[in-house]
Coordinates of C-alpha atoms and ligand atoms in Angstrom, one line a residue:
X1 CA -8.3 23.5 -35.6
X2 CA -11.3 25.3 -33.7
X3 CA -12.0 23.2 -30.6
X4 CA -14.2 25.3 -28.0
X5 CA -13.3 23.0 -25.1
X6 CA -9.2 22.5 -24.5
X7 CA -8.4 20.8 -21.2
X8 CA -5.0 21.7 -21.7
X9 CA -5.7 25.6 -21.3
X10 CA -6.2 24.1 -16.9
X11 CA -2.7 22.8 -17.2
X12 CA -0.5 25.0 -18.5
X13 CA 1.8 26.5 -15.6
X14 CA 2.5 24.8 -11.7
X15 CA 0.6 28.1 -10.6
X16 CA -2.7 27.3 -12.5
X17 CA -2.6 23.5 -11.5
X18 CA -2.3 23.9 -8.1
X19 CA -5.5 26.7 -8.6
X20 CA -7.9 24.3 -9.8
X21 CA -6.6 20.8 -7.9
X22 CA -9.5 19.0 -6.6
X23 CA -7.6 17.5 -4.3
X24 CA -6.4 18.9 -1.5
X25 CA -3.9 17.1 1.4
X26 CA -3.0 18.6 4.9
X27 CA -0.2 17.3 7.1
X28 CA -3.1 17.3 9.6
X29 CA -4.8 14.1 8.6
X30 CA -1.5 12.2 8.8
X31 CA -1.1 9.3 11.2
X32 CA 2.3 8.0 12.0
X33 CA 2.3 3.8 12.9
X34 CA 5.0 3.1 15.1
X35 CA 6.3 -0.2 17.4
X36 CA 6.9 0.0 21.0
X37 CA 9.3 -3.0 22.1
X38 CA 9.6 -3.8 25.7
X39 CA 14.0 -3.2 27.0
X40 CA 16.0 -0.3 26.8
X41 CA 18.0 0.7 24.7
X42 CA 16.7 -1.0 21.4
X43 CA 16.2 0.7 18.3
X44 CA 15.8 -1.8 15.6
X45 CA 16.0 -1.9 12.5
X46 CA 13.0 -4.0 10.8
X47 CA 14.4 -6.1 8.0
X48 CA 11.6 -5.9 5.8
X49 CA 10.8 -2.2 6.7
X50 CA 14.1 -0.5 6.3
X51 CA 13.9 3.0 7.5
X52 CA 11.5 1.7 10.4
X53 CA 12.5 0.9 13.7
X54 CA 11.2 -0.9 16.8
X55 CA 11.8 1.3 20.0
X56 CA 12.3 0.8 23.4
X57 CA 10.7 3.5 25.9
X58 CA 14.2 5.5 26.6
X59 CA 14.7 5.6 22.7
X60 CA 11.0 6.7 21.5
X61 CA 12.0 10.3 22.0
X62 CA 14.0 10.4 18.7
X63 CA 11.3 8.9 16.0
X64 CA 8.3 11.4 18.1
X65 CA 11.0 14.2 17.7
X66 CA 11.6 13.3 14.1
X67 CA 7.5 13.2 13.6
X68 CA 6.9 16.3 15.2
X69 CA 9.9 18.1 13.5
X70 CA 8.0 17.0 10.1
X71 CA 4.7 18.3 11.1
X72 CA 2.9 14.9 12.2
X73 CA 0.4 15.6 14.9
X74 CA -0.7 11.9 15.3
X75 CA 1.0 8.1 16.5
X76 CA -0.4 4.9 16.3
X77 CA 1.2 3.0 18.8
X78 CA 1.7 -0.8 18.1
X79 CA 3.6 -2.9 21.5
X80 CA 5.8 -5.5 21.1
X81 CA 5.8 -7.6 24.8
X82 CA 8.0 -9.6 26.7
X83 CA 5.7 -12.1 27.3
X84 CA 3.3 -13.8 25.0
X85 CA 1.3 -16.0 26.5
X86 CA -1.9 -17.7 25.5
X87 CA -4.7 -15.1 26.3
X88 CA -2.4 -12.3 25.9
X89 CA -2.7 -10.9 29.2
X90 CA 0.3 -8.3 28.7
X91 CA -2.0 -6.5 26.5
X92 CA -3.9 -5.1 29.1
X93 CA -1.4 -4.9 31.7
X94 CA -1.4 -1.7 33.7
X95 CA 2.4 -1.4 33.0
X96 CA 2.4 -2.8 29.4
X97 CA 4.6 -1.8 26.7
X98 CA 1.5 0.3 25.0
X99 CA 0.5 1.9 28.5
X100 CA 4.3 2.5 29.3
X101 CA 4.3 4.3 25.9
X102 CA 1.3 6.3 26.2
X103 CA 2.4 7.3 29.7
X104 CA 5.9 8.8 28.2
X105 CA 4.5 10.1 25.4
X106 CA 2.0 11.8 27.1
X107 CA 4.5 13.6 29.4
X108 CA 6.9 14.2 27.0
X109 CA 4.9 15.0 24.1
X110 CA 2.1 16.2 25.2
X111 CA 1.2 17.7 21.9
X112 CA 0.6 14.3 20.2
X113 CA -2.4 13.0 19.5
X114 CA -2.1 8.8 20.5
X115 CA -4.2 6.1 19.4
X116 CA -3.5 2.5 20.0
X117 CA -3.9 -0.5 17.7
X118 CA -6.5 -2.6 19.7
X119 CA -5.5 -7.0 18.8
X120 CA -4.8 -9.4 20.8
X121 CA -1.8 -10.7 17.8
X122 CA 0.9 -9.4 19.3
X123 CA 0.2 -10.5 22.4
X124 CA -0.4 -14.2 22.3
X125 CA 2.0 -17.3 22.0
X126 CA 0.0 -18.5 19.2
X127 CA 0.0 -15.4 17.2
X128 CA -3.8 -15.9 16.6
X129 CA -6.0 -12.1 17.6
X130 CA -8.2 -13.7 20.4
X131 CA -8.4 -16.3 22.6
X132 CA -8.4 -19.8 20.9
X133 CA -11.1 -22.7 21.4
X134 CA -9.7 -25.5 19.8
X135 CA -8.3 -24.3 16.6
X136 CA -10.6 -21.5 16.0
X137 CA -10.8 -17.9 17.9
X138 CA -13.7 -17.7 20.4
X139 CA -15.3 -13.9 19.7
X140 CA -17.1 -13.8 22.5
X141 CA -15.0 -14.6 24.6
X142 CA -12.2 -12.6 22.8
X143 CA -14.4 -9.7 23.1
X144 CA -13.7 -9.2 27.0
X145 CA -9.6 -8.9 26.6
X146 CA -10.4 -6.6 23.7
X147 CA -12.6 -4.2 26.1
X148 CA -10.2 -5.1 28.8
X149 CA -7.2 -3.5 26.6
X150 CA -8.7 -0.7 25.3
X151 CA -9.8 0.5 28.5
X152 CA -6.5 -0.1 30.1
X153 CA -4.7 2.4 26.8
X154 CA -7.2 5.0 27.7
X155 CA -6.6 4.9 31.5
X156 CA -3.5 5.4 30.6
X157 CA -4.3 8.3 28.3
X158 CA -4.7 7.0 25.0
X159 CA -6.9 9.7 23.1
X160 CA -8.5 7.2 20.8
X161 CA -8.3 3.2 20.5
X162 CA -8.4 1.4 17.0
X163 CA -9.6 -2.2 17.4
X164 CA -8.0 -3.9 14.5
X165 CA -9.1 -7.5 15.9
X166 CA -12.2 -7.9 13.1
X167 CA -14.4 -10.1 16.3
X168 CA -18.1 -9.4 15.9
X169 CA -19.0 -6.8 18.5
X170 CA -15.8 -5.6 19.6
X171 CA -16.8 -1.7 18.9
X172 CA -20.4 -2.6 21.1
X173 CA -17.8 -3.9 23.8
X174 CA -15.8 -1.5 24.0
X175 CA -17.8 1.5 23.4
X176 CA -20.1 0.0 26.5
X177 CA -17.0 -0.6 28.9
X178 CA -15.2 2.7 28.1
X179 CA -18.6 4.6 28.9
X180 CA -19.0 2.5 32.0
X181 CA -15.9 3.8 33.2
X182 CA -16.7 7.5 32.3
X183 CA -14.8 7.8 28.9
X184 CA -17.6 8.6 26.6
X185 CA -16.0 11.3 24.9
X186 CA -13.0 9.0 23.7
X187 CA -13.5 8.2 20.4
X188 CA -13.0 4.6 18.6
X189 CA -12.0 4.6 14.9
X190 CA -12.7 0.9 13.6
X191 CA -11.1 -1.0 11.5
X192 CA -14.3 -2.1 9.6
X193 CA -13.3 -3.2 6.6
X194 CA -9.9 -5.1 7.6
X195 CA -9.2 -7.9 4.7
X196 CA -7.1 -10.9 4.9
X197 CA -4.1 -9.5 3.2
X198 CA -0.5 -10.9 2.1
X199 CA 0.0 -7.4 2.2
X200 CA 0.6 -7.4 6.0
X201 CA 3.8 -9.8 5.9
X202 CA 6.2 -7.5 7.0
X203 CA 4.3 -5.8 10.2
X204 CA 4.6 -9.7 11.0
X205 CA 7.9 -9.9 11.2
X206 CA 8.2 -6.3 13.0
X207 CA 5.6 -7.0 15.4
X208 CA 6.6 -10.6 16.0
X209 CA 2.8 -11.9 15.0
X210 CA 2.7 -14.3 12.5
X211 CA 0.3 -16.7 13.7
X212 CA 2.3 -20.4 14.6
X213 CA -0.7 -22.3 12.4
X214 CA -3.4 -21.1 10.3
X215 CA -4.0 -17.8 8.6
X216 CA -6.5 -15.3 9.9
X217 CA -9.0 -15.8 7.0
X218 CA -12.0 -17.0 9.6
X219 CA -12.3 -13.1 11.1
X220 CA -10.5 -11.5 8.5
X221 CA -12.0 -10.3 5.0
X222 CA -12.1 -12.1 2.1
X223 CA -10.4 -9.8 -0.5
X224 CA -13.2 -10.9 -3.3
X225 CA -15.9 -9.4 -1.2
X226 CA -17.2 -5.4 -1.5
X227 CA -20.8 -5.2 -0.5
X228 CA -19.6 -6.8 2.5
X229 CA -17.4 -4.0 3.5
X230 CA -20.7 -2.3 3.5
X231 CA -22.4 -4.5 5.9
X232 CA -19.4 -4.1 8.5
X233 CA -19.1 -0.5 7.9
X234 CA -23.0 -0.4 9.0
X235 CA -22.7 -2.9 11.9
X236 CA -19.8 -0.9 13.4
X237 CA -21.6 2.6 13.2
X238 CA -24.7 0.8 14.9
X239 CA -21.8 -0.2 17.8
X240 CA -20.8 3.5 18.2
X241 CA -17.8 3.5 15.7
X242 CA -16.5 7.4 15.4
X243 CA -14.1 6.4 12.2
X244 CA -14.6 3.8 9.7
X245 CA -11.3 2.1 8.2
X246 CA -10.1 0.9 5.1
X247 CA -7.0 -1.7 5.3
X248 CA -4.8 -2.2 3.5
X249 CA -4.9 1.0 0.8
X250 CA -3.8 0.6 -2.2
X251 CA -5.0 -2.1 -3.7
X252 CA -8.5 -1.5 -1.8
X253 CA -9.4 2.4 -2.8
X254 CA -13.0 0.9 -5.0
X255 CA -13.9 -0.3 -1.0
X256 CA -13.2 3.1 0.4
X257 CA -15.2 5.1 -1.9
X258 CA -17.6 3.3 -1.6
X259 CA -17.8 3.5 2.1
X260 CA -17.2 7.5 1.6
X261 CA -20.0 8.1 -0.5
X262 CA -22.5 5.5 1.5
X263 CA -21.6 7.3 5.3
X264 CA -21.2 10.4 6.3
X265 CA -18.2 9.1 9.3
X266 CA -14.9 10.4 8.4
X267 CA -13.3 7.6 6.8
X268 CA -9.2 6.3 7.3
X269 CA -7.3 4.5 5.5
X270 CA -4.6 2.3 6.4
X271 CA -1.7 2.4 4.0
X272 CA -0.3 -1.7 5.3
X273 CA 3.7 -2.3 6.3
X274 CA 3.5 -4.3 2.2
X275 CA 2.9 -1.2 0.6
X276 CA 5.4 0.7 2.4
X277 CA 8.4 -2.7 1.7
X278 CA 7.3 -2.2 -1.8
X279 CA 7.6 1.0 -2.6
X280 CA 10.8 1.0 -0.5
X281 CA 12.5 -2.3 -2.1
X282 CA 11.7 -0.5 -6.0
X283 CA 13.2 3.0 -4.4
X284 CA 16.2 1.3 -2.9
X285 CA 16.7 -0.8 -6.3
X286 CA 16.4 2.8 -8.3
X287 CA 13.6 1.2 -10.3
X288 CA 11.5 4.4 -9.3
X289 CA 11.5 7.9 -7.8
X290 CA 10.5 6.5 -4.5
X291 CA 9.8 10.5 -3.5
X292 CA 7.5 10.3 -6.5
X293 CA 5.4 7.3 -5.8
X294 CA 4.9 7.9 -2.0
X295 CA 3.7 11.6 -3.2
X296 CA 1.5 10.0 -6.0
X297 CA 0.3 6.8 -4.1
X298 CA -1.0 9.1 -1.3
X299 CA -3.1 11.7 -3.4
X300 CA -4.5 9.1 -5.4
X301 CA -5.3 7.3 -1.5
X302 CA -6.9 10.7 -0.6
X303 CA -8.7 11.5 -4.2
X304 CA -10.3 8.0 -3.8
X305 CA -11.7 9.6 -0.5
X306 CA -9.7 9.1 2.4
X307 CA -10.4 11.7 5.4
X308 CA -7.6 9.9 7.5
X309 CA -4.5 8.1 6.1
X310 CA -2.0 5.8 8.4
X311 CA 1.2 5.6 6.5
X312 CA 5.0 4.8 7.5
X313 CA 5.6 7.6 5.1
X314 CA 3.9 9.8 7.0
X315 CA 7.0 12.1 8.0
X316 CA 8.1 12.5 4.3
X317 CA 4.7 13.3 3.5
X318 CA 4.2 16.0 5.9
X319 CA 7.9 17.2 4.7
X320 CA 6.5 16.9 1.0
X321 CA 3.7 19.1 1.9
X322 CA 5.4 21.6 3.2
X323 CA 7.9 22.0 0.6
X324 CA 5.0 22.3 -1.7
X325 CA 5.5 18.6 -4.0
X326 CA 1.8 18.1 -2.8
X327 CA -1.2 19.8 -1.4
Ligands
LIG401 C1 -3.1 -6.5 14.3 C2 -2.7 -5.6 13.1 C3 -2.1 -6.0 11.9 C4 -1.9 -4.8 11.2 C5 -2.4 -3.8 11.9 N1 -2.9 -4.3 13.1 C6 -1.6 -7.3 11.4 C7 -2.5 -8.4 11.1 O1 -3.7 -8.2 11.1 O2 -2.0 -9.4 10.8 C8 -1.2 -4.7 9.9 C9 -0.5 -3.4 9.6 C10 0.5 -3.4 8.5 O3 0.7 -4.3 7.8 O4 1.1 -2.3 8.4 N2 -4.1 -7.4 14.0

């Protein structure tokens, strides 16, 4: 058989493959998600996320240890409060869960790089990710808690906030109120393009923020929608947005490559708490390699165009890259 082209020639030892990858993933761009629960001595298990834990302050050490043992440079820091009340005023409270976090982890961890989730959710009694006229969330007035919190994380030392509220504005409002207060160099990745998703049901349960009525589908994405992602991509640079982010992944890697090829921002995305269960449950059940798919789900997450990728896996990804499964 003459054939001048043979693909297969590219393919034939580890050596060669790993020559001409067009992909290429560093430990670097990892960012690790992890919940902050007001007490001591709590590290809990979350039912739906085995293998992830909620942490009080005196136990954090041990999961930032693990992260930086594995070669993770970077937290997201999610609270779980106390108190919920109906404004969620804990959110910005000088010694809330997140700024009681940032505080230790700054001290103790200096090396980390922290950025806070930005919601109200968490925080309120109704679960909803603002404050509530009537039935409905209020942006505008939502908008002043949100600027409120994220300027409270960074005077506590937060070295980036990520609203993850979807209010209209909320990147203008904060962007104006951290400069006000002389943080214009701290930088505010977005979630832009953050879609109503039954793919977020177990963060629920691990962050306590289900809301009591309702479903977040009036500020939240419809999943049918794409050229939208576009117009709230644009609308958030226009506010001052650093990073642009794509949530949930999987299921969502046509929106971020669009949004690579369209802006020149770095674009994250935000591998949800439903990929992670799933992967997890099929792993646990031995219906997969579960070391396979969290290596394959992420290149094909960063081969779609991801700059940036939050993932529960992120220590066994670092791990993976060092021992050479990926990169
Ligand atoms: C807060 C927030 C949520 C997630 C990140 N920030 C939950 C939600 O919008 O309901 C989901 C993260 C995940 O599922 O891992 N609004």
């Amino acid at each position: 058989m003459e054939l001048i082209q043979r693909p297969r020639r590219l393919r034939s030892s580890a050596l060669l493959r790993s020559m001409v990858r067009e992909t290429r993933i560093s430990a670097d761009t990892l960012i690790y998600p992890i919940f902050v629960v007001e007490g001591t001595n709590r590290k809990e298990e979350i039912d739906t996320m085995p293998g992830q834990y909620r942490w009080s302050i005196d136990c954090l050490g041990e999961v930032l240890q693990s992260a930086v043992d594995a070669g993770v440079h970077s937290v997201l820091l999610f609270g779980i409060p106390a108190e919920k009340d109906a404004i969620g005023s804990s959110a910005w409270a000088e010694n809330g869960i997140v700024q009681q976090a940032i505080r230790y982890i700054k001290q103790h961890f200096p090396q980390l790089y922290v950025i806070t989730d930005v919601c109200m959710c968490e925080y309120t009694s109704h679960g909803h990710c603002g404050i509530l006229c009537g039935e409905t969330v209020d942006n505008d007035k939502t908008l002043e808690v949100l600027a409120k919190t994220a300027l409270s994380h960074v005077q506590a030392g937060a070295d980036m906030v990520a609203p993850s509220d979807m209010m209209d504005g909320r990147v203008g409002k904060i962007r104006t109120v951290l400069d006000e207060h002389g943080f214009c160099n701290v930088p505010i990745m977005a979630y832009s393009v953050k879609y109503a998703s039954a793919f977020y049901g177990p963060f629920r349960d691990a962050a306590d923020s289900a809301p009591t009525f309702g479903d977040r589908k009036g500020y939240q994405m419809d999943p049918h929608n794409a050229r939208e992602a576009i117009r709230e991509a644009e609308l958030d640079i226009q506010e001052g947005a650093d990073i642009l982010m794509v949530k949930p992944g999987l299921a969502y890697l046509d929106v971020l490559h669009t949004l690579k090829e369209r802006f020149s921002q770095p674009v994250a995305l935000y591998s949800v708490s439903g990929e992670y269960a799933m992967i997890k449950a099929a792993g646990m059940a031995g219906y997969v390699d579960e070391a396979a798919l969290i290596c394959e789900s992420a290149v094909c997450m960063y081969r779609a165009g991801a700059d940036l990728l939050i993932t529960y896996f992120a220590r066994e990804l670092a791990q993976f890259i060092r021992e050479g499964r990926i990169g």
